[in-house]
mmCIF file of C-alpha atoms in Angstrom:
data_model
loop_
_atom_site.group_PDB
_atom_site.id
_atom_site.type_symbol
_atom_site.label_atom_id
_atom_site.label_comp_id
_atom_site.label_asym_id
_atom_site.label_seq_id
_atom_site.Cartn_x
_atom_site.Cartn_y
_atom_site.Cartn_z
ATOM 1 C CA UNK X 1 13.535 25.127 -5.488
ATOM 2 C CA UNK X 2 10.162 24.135 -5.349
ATOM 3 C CA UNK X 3 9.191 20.346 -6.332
ATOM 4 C CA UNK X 4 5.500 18.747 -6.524
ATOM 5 C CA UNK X 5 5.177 14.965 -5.879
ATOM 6 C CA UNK X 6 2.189 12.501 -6.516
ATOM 7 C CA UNK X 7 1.900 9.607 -4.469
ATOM 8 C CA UNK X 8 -0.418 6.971 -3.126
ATOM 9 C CA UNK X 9 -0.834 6.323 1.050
ATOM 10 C CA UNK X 10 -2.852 4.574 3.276
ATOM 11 C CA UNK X 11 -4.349 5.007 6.443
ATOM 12 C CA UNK X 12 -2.754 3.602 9.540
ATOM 13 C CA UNK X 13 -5.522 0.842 10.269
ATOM 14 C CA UNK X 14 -4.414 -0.407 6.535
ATOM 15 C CA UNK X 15 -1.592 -1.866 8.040
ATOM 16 C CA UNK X 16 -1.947 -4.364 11.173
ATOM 17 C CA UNK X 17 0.911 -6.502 12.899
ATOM 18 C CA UNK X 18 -0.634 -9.847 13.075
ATOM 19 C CA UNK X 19 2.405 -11.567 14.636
ATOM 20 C CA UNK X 20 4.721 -10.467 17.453
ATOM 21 C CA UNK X 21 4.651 -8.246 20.255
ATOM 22 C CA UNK X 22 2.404 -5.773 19.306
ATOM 23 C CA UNK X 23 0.242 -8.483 17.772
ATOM 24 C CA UNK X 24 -3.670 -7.368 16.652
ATOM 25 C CA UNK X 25 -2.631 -3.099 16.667
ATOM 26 C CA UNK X 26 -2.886 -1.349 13.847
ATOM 27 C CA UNK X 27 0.401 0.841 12.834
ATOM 28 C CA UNK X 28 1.127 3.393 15.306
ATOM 29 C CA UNK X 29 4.109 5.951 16.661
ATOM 30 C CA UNK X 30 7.394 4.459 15.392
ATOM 31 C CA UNK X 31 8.353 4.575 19.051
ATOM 32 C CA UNK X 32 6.192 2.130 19.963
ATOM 33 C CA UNK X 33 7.389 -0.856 16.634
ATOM 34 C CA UNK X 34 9.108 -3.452 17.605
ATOM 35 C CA UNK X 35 11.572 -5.352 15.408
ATOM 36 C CA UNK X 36 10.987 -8.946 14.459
ATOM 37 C CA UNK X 37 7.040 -7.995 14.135
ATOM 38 C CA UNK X 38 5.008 -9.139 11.054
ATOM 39 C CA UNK X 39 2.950 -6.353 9.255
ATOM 40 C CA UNK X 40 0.258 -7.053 6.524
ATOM 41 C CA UNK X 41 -1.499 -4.615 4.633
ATOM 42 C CA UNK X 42 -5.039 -5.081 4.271
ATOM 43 C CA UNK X 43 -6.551 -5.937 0.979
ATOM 44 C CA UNK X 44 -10.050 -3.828 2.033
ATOM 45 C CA UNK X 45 -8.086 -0.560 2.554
ATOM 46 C CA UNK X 46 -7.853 1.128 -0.558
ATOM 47 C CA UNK X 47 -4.920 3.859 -1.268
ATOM 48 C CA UNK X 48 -5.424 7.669 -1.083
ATOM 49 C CA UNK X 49 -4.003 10.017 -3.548
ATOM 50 C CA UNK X 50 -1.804 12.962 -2.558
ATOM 51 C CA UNK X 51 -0.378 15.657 -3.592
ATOM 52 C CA UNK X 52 2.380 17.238 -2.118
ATOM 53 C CA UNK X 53 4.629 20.314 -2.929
ATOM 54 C CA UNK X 54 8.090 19.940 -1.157
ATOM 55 C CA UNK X 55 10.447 23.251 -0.756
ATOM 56 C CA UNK X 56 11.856 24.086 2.376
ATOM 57 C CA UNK X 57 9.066 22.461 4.004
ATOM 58 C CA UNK X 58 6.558 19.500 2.834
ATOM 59 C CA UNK X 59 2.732 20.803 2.911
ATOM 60 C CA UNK X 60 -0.444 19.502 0.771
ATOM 61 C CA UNK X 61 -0.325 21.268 -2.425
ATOM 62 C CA UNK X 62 -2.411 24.193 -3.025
ATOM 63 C CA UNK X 63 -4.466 22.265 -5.757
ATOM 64 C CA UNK X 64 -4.814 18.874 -3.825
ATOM 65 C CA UNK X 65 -8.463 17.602 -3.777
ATOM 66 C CA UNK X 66 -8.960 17.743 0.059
ATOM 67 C CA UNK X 67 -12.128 15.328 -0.223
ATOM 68 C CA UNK X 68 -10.544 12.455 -0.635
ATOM 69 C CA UNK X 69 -8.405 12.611 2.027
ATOM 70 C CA UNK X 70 -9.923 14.935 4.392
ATOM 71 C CA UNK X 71 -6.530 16.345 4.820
ATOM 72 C CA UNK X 72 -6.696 20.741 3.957
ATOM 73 C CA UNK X 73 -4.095 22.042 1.680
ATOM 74 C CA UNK X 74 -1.434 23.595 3.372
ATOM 75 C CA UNK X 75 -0.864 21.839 5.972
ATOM 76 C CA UNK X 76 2.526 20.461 6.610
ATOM 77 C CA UNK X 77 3.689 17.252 6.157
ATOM 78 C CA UNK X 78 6.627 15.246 8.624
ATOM 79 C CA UNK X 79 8.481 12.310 8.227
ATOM 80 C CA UNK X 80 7.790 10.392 11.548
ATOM 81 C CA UNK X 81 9.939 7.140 10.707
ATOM 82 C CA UNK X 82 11.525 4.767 7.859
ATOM 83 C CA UNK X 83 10.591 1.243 7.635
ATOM 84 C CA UNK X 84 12.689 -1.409 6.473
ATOM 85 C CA UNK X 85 10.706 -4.733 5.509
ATOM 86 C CA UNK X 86 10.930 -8.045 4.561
ATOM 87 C CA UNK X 87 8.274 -10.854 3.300
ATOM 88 C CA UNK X 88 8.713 -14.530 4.048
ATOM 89 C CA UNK X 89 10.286 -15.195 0.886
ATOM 90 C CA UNK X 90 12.865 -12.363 1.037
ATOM 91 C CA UNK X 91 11.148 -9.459 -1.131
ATOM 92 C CA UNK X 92 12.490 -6.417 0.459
ATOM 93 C CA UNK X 93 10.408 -3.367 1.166
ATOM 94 C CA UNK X 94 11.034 0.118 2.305
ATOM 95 C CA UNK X 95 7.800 2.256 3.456
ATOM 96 C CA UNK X 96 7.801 5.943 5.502
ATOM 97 C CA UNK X 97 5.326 6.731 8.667
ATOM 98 C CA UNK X 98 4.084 10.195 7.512
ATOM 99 C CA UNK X 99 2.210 12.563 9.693
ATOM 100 C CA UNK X 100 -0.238 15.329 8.457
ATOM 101 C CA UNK X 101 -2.564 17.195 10.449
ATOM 102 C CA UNK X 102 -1.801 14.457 13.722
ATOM 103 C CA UNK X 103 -3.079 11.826 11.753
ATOM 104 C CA UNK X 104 -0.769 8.750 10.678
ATOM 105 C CA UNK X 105 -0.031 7.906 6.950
ATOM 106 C CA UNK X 106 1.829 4.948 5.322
ATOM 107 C CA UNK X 107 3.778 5.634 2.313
ATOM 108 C CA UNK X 108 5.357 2.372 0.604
ATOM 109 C CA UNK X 109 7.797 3.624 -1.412
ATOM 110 C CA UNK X 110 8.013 0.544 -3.830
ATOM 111 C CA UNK X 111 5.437 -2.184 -4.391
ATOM 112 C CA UNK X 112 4.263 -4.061 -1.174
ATOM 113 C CA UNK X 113 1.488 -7.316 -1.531
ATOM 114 C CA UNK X 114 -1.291 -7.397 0.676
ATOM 115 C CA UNK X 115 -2.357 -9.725 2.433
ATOM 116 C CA UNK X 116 1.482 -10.629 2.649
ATOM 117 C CA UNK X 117 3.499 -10.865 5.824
ATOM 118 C CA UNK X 118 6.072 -8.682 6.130
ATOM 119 C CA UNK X 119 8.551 -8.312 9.025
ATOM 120 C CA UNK X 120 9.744 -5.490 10.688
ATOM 121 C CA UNK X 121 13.926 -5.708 10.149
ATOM 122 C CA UNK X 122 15.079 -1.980 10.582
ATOM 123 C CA UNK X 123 12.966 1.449 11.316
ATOM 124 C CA UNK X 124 14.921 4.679 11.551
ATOM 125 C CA UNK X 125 12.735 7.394 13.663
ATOM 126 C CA UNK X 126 13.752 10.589 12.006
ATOM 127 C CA UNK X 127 11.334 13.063 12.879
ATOM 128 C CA UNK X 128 12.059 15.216 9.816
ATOM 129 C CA UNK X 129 10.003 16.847 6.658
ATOM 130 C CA UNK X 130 9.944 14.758 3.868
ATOM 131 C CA UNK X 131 13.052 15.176 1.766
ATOM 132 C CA UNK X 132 12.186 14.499 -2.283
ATOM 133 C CA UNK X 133 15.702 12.313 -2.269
ATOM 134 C CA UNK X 134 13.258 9.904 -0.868
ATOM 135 C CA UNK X 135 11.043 10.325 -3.780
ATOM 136 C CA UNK X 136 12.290 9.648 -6.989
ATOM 137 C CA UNK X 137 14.033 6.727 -8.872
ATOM 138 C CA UNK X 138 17.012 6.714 -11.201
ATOM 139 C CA UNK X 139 18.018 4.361 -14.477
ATOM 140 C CA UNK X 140 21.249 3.870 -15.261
ATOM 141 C CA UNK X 141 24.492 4.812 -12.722
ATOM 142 C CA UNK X 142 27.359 6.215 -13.881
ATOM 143 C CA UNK X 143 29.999 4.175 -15.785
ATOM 144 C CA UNK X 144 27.649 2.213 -17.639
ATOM 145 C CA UNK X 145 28.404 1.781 -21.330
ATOM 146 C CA UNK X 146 25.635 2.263 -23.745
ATOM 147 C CA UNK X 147 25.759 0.718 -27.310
ATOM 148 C CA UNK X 148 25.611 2.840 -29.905
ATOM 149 C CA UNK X 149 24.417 2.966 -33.475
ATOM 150 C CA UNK X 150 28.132 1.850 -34.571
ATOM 151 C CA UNK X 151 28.501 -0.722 -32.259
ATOM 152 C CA UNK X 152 30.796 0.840 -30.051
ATOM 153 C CA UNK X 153 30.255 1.482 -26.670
ATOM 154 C CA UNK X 154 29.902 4.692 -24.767
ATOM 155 C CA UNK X 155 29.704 5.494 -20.949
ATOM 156 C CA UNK X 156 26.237 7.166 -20.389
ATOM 157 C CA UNK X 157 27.802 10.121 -18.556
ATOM 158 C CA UNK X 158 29.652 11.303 -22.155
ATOM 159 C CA UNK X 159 26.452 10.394 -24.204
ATOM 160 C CA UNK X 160 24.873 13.768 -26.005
ATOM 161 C CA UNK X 161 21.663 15.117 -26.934
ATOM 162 C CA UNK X 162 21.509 13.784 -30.754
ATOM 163 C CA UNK X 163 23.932 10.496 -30.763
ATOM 164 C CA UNK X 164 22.894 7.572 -32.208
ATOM 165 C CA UNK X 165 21.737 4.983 -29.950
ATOM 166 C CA UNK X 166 21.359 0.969 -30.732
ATOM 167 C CA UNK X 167 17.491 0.028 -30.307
ATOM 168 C CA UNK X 168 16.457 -3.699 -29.989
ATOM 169 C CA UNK X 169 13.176 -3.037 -32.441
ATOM 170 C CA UNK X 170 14.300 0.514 -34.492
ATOM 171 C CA UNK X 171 18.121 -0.009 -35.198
ATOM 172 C CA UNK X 172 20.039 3.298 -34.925
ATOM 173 C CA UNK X 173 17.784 5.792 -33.288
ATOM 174 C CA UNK X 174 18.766 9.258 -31.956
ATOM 175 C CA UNK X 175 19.068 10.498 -28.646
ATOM 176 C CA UNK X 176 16.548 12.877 -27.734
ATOM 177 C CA UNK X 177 17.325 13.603 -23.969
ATOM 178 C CA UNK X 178 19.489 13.276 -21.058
ATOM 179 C CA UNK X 179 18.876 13.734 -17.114
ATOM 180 C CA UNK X 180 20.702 13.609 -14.348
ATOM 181 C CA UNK X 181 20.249 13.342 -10.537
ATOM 182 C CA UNK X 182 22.650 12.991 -7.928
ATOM 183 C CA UNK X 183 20.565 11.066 -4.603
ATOM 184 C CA UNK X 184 21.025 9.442 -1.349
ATOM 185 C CA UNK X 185 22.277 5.567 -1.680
ATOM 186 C CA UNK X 186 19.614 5.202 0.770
ATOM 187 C CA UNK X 187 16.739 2.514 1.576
ATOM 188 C CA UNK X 188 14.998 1.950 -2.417
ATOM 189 C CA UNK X 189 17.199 4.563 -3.330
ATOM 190 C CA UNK X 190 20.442 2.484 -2.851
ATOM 191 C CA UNK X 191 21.676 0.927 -6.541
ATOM 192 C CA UNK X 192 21.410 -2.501 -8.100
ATOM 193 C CA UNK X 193 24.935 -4.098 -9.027
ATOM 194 C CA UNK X 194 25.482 -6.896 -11.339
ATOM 195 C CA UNK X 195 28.639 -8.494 -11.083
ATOM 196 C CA UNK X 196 30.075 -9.047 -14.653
ATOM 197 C CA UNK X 197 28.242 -12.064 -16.691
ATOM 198 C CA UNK X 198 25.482 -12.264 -14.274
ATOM 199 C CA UNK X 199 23.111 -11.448 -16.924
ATOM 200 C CA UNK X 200 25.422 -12.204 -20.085
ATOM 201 C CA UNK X 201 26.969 -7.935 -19.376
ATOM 202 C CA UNK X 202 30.076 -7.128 -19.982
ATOM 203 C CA UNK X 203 31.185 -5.651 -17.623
ATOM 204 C CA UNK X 204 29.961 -4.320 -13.740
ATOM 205 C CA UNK X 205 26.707 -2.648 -14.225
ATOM 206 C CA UNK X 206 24.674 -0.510 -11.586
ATOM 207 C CA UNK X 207 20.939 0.474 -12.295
ATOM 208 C CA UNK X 208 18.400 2.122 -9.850
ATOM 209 C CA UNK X 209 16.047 -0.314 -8.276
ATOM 210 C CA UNK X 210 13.306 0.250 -10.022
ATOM 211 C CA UNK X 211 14.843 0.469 -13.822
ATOM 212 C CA UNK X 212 13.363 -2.501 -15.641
ATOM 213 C CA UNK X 213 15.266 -5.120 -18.016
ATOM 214 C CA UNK X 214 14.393 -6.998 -20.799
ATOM 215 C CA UNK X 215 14.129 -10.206 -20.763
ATOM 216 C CA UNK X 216 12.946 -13.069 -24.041
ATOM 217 C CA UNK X 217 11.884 -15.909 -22.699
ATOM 218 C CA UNK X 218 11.793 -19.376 -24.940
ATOM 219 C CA UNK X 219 10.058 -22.382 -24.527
ATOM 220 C CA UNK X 220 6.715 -23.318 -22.706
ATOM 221 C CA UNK X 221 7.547 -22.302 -19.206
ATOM 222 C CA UNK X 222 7.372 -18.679 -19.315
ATOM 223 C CA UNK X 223 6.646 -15.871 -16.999
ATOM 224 C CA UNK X 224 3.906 -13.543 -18.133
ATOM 225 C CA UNK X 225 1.797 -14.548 -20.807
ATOM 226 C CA UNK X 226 4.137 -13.416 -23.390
ATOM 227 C CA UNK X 227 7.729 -14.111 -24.442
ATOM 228 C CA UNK X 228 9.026 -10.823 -24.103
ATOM 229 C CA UNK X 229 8.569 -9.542 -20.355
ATOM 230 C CA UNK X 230 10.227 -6.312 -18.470
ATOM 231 C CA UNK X 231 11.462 -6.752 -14.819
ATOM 232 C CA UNK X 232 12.730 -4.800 -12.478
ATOM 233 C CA UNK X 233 16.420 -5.137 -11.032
ATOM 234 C CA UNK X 234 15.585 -4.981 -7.543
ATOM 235 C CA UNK X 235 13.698 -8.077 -8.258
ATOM 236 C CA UNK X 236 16.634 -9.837 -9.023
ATOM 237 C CA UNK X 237 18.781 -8.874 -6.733
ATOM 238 C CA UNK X 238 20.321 -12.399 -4.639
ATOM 239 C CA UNK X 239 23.080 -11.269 -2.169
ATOM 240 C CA UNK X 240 25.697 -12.791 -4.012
ATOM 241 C CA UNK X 241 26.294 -11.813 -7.596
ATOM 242 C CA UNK X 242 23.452 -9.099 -8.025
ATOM 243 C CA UNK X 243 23.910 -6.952 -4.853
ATOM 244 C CA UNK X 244 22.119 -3.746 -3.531
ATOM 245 C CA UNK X 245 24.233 -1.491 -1.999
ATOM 246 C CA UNK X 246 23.595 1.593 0.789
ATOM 247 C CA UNK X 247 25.983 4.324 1.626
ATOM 248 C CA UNK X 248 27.224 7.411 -0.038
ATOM 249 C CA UNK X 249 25.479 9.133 -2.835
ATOM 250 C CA UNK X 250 24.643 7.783 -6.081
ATOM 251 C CA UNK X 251 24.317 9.626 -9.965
ATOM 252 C CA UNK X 252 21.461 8.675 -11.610
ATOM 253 C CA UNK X 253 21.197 8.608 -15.661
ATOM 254 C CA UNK X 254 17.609 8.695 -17.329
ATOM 255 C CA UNK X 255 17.976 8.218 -21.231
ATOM 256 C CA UNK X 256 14.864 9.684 -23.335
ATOM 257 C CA UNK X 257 14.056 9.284 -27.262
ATOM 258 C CA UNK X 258 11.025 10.101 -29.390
ATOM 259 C CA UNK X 259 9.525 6.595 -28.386
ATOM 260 C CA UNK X 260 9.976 3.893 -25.394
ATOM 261 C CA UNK X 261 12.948 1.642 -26.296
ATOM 262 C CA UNK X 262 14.505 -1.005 -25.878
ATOM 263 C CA UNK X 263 18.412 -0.301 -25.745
ATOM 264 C CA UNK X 264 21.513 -2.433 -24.732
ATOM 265 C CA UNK X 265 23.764 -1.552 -21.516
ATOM 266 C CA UNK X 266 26.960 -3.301 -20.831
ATOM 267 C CA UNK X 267 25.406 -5.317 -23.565
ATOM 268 C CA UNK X 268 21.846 -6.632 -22.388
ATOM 269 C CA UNK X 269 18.698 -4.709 -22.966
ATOM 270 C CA UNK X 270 16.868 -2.503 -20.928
ATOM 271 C CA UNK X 271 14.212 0.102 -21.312
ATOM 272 C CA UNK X 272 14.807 3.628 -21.840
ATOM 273 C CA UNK X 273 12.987 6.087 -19.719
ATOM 274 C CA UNK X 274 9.087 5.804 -20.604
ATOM 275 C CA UNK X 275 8.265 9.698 -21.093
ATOM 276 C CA UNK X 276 4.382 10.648 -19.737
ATOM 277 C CA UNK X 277 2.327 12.526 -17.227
ATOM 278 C CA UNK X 278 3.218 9.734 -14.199
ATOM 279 C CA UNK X 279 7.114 9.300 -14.605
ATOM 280 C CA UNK X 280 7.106 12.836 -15.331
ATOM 281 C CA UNK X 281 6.051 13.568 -12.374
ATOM 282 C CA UNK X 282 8.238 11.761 -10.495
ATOM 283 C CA UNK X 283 11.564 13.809 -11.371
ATOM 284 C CA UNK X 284 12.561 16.423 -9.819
ATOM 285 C CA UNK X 285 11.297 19.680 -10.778
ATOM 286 C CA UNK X 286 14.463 20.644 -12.722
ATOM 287 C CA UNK X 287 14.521 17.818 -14.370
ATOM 288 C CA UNK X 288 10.899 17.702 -14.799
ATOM 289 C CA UNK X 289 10.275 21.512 -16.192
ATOM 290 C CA UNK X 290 13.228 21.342 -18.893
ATOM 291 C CA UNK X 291 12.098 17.773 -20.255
ATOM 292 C CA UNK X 292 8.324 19.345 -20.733
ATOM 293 C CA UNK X 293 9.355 22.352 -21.740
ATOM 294 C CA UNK X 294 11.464 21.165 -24.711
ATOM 295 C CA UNK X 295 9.443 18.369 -25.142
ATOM 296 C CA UNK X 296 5.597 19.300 -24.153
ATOM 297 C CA UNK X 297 3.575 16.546 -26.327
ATOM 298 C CA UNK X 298 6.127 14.213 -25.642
ATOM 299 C CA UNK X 299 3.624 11.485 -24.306
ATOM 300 C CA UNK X 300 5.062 7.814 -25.374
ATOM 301 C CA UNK X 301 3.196 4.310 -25.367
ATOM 302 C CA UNK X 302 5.291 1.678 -23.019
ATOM 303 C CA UNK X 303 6.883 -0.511 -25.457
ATOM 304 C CA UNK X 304 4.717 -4.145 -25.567
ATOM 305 C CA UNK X 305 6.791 -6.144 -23.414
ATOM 306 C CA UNK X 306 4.934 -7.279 -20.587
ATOM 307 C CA UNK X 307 5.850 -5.631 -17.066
ATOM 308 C CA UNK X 308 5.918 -8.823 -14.611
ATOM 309 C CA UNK X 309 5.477 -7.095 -10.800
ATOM 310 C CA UNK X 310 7.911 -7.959 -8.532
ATOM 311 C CA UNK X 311 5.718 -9.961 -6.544
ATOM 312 C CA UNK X 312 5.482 -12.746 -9.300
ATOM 313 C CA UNK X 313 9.334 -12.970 -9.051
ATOM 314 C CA UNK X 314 9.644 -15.899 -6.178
ATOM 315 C CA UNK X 315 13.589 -16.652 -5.038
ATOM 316 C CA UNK X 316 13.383 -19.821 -7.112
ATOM 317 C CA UNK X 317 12.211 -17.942 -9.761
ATOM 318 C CA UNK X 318 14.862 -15.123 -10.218
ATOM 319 C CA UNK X 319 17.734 -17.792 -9.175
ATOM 320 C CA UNK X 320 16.511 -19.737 -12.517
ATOM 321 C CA UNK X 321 16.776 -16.643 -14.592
ATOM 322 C CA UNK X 322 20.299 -15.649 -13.565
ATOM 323 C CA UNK X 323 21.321 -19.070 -14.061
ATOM 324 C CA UNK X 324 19.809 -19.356 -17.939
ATOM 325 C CA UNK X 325 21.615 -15.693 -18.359
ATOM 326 C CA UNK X 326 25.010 -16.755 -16.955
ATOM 327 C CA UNK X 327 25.244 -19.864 -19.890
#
């Protein structure tokens, strides 16, 4: 099976330790990092795009734009090491060293801050071609129990193509699609657990990382500059109650209808999976190819919630939130 995957890098001499052993070099052979050393990605270094088409092998796709990378198509592509991170205020990060044509490429596989420390907790040197596990994101894991139009509740693994689904804005609204992808519980990969009542749920519920929740804020002191913001789980996660969790494999759940909703799991609202050309793209190819194909001018607006980045979400920030949700 053949997959293509879209994704942002930058050059090595983006990112520079500027404290600890290997203090002033830029980023360099994983053999050579040193744990406990504080990383910061420059602000001047723009991203690259890349293209990549991932079978048995990794190479640059035969349609990449070679100019703005300088890096042919063809040529293969090799995991050289994984990179666990962590900022001064506990925002976790997970980034791969990628090699292409001996040159050095840093892939940040969710959002990282520039001009933000980072330290250097854990770095796996695995020397292998990039596996598209490490490459896509998830929504809802299995067990979690959607509401539906009735009011009853329904784990998402029994849900159907054509149920009737509870929407926050559109009351009963069918179901028009249903993916599933079994993945690595690995680095970003790994699932988000709330414990029951963390965020007013009903019971244990387990999202991917990166699957945003919806959250209506009252009063002056808000987030955002609206009331009604979107954030993403792994920003909330604490240690304690809302826990992320390596090891294993995990099932993955993405939910689609004919627009971007807002639905309830285990009883609090989340998106649904926002259909166009960039999420698209990140599914695997099955996935991908029988979601277009039944679907081709399925292209939906993001619902008008504002998405608050990670980066805005301080510890003293998301410990407030989980508090006001637990009352």
């Amino acid at each position: 099976m053949v997959y293509h995957y879209e994704c942002e890098v930058f050059e090595a001499a983006a990112l520079q330790v500027t404290w600890g052993i290997n203090e002033g070099d830029i980023l360099s052979d994983p053999a050579f990092a040193c744990l406990g050393d504080i990383y910061t990605l420059s602000r001047d270094q723009a991203p690259v795009h890349l293209r990549l088409k991932i079978d048995d092998a990794t190479r640059i796709a035969p349609d990449h734009d070679a100019n703005q990378t300088g890096l042919p198509a063809g040529s293969e592509v090799r995991t050289r090491g994984e990179m666990r991170l962590m900022s001064s205020d506990g925002e976790l990060a997970t980034a791969l060293i990628i090699e292409c044509c001996d040159k050095l490429l840093f892939l940040p596989l969710n959002p990282m801050r520039a001009e933000t420390g980072y330290a250097l907790i854990a770095l796996e040197e695995t020397g292998t071609a990039l596996r598209m596990s490490e490459l896509v994101q998830g929504c809802f894991g299995a067990g979690a129990r959607v509401t539906m139009g009735d009011g009853s509740l329904c784990t998402v693994e029994k849900l159907q193509a054509g149920m009737e689904v509870r929407t926050r804005d559109h009351g009963a609204r069918a179901l028009r699609w249903i993916g599933q992808v079994t993945l690595r519980a690995h680095g970003p990969f790994a699932p988000v657990t709330f414990a029951p009542g963390t965020l007013g749920n009903l019971g244990a519920l387990t999202l991917g990382p990166l699957q945003r929740i919806f959250l209506y804020q009252r009063g002056q002191r808000r987030l955002g500059s609206r009331a009604e913001v979107l954030i993403q789980a792994q920003s909330l996660v604490d240690g304690r109650k809302v826990l992320q969790r390596e090891g294993g494999f995990v099932t993955y759940y993405h939910l689609v209808f004919d627009d971007h909703q807002i639905i309830y799991v285990e009883g609090i609202p989340v998106e649904s999976m926002l259909v166009s050309r960039a999420t698209v793209a990140r599914l695997p190819e099955v996935l991908a190819k029988d979601l277009s194909e039944r679907f081709p001018h399925l292209n939906q607006n993001a619902h008008f919630a504002q998405d608050l980045p990670t980066e805005q979400v301080t510890a003293d920030i998301r410990d407030t939130l989980l508090r006001q949700k637990e009352k």
